[in-house]
PDB file of C-alpha atoms in Angstrom:
ATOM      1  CA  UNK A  30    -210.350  -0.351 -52.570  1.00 60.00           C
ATOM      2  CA  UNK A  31    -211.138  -3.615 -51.081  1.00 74.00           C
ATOM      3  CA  UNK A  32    -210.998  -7.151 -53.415  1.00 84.00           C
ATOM      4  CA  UNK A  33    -211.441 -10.406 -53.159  1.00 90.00           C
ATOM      5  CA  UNK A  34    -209.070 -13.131 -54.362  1.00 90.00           C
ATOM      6  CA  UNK A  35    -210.221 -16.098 -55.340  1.00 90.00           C
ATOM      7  CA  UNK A  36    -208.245 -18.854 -53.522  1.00 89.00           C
ATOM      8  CA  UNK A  37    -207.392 -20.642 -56.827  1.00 91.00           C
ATOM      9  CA  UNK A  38    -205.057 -17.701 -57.704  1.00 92.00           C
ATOM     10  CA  UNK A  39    -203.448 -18.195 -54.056  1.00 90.00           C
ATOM     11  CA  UNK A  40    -202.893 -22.590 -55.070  1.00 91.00           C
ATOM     12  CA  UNK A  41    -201.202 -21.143 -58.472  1.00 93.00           C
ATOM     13  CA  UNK A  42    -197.834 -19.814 -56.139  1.00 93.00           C
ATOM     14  CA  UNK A  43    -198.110 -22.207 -53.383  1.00 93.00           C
ATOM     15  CA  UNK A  44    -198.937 -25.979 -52.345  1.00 91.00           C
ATOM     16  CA  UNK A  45    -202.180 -24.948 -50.548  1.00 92.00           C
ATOM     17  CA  UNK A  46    -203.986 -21.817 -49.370  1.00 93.00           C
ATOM     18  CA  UNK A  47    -202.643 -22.337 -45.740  1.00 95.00           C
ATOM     19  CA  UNK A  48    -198.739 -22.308 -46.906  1.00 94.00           C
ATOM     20  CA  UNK A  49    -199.979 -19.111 -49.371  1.00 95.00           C
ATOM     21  CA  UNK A  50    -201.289 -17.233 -46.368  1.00 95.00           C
ATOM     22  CA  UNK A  51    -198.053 -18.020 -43.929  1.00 95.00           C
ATOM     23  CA  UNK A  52    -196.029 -16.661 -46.931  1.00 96.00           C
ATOM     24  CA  UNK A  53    -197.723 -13.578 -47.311  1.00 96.00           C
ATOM     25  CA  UNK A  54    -198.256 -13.039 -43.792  1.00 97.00           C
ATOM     26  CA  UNK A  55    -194.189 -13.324 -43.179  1.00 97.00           C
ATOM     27  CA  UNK A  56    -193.527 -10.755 -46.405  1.00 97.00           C
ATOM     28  CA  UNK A  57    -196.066  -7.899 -44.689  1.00 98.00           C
ATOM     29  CA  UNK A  58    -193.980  -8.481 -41.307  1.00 98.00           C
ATOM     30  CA  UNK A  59    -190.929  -7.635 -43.323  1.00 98.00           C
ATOM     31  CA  UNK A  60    -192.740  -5.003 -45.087  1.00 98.00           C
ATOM     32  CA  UNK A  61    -194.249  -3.169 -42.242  1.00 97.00           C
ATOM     33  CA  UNK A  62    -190.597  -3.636 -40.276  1.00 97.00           C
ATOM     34  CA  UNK A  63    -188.802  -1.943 -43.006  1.00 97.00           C
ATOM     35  CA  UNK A  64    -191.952   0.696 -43.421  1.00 95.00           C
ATOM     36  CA  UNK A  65    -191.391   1.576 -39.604  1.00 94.00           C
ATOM     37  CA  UNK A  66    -187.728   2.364 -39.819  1.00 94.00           C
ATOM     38  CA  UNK A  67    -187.853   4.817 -42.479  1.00 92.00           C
ATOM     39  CA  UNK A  68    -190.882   6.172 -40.897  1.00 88.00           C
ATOM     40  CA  UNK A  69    -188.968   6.602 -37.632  1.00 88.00           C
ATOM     41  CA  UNK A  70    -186.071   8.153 -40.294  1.00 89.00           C
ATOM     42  CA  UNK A  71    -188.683  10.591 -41.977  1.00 84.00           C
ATOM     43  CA  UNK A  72    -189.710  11.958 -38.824  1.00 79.00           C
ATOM     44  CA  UNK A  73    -186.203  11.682 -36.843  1.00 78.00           C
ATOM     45  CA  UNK A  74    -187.740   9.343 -33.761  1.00 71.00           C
ATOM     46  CA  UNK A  75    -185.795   9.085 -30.989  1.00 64.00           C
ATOM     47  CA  UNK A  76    -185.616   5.914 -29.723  1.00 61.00           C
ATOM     48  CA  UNK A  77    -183.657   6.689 -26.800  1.00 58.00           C
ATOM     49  CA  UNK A  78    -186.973   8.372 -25.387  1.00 58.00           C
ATOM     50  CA  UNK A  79    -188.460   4.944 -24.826  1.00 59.00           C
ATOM     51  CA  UNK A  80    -186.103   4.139 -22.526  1.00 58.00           C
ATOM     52  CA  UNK A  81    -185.877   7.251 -20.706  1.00 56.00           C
ATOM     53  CA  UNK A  82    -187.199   6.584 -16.971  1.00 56.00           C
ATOM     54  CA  UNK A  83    -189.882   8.775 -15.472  1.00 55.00           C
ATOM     55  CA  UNK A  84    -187.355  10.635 -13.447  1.00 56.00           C
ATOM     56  CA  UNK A  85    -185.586  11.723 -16.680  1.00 56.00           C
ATOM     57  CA  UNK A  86    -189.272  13.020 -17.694  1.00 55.00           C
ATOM     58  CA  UNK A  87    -189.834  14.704 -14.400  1.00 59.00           C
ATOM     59  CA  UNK A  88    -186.730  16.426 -14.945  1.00 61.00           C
ATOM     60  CA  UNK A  89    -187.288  17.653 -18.487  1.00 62.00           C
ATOM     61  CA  UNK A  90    -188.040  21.416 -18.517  1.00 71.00           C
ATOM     62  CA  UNK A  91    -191.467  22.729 -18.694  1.00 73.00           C
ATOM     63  CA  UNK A  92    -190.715  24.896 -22.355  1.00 71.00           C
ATOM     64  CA  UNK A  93    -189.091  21.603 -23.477  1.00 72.00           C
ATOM     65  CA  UNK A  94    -191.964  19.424 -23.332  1.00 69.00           C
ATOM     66  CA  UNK A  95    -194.852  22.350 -24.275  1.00 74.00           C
ATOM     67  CA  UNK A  96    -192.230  22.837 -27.548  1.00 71.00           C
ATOM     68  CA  UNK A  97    -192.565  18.740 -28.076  1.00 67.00           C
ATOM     69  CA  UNK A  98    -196.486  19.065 -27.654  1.00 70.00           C
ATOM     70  CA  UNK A  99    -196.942  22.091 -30.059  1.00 68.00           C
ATOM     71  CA  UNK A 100    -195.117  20.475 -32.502  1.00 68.00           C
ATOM     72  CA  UNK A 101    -197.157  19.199 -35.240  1.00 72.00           C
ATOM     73  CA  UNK A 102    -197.533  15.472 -36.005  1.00 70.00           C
ATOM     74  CA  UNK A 103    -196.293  14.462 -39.588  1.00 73.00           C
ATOM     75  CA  UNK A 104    -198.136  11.161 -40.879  1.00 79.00           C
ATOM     76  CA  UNK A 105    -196.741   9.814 -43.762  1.00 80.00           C
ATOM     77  CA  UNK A 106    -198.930   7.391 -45.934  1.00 88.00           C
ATOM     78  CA  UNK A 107    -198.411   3.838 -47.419  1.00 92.00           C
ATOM     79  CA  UNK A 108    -199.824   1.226 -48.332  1.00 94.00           C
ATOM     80  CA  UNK A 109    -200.508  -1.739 -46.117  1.00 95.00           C
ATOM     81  CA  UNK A 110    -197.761  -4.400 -46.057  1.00 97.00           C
ATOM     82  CA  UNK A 111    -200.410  -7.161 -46.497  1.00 96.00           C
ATOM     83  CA  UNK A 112    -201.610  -5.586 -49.392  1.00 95.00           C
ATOM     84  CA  UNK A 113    -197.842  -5.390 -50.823  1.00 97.00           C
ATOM     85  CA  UNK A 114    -196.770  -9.022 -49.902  1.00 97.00           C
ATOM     86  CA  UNK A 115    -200.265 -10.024 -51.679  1.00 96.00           C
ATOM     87  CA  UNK A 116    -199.596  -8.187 -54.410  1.00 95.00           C
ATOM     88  CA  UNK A 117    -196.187  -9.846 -54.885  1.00 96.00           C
ATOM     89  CA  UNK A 118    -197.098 -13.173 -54.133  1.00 96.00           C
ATOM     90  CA  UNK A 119    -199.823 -12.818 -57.466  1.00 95.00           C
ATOM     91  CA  UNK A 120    -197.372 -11.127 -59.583  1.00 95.00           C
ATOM     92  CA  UNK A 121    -194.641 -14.091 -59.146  1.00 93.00           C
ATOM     93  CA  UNK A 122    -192.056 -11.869 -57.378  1.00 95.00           C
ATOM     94  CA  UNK A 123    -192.235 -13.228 -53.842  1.00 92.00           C
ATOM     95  CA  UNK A 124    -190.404 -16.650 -53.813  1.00 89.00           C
ATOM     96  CA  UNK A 125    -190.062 -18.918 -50.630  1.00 90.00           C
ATOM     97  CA  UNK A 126    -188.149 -22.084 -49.646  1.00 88.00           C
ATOM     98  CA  UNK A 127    -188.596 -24.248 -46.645  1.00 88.00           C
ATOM     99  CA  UNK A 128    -185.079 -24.132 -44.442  1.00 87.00           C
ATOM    100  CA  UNK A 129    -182.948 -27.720 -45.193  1.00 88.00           C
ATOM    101  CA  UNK A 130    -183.571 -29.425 -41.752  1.00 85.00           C
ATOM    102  CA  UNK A 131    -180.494 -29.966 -39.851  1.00 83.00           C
ATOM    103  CA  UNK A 132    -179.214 -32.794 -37.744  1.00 82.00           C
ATOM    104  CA  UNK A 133    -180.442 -31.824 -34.665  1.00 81.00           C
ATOM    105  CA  UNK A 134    -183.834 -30.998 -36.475  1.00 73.00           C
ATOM    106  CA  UNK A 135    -184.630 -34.940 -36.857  1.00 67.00           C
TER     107      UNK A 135
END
């Protein structure tokens, strides 16, 4: 279902709208990396095929990769990290802190 929310909710949890929407935009990075892992868990990805080199491909027998193509794709549904990080950012459980700036910062 798609919402609006009005940007004075946003300046409740943060200094301004633009420091709101960097915050939440960092949180649904972290959410969507962590989503992708246990995605790539769930459905046992192999990560070494990435990296395999089209030789290696060539290679591959041809019952092999027919058995890889006939077998059915599994999608697994979540919700969208932006939606999450938003969601926390309203309800008061995402908290942020600017990094102390170091010596070699200044």
């Amino acid at each position: 279902m798609v919402s609006t929310v009005p940007l004075e909710e946003l300046e409740k949890h943060a200094a301004n709208v633009y420091e709101a929407i960097v915050v939440v935009a960092k949180r649904a990075r972290q959410i969507n990396d962590d989503q992708k892992r246990f995605i790539e868990q769930e459905i046992g990805y192999d990560s070494s095929l990435e990296n395999s080199s089209s030789d290696d491909l060539d290679s591959e027998s041809e019952e092999s990769r027919e058995e890889r193509q006939a077998t059915p794709v599994k999608y697994i549904r979540m919700p969208k990290p932006t939606t999450i990080s938003l969601e926390e950012m309203l309800t008061g459980k995402l908290d942020f802190h600017y990094a102390e700036k170091t010596e070699e910062d200044r």
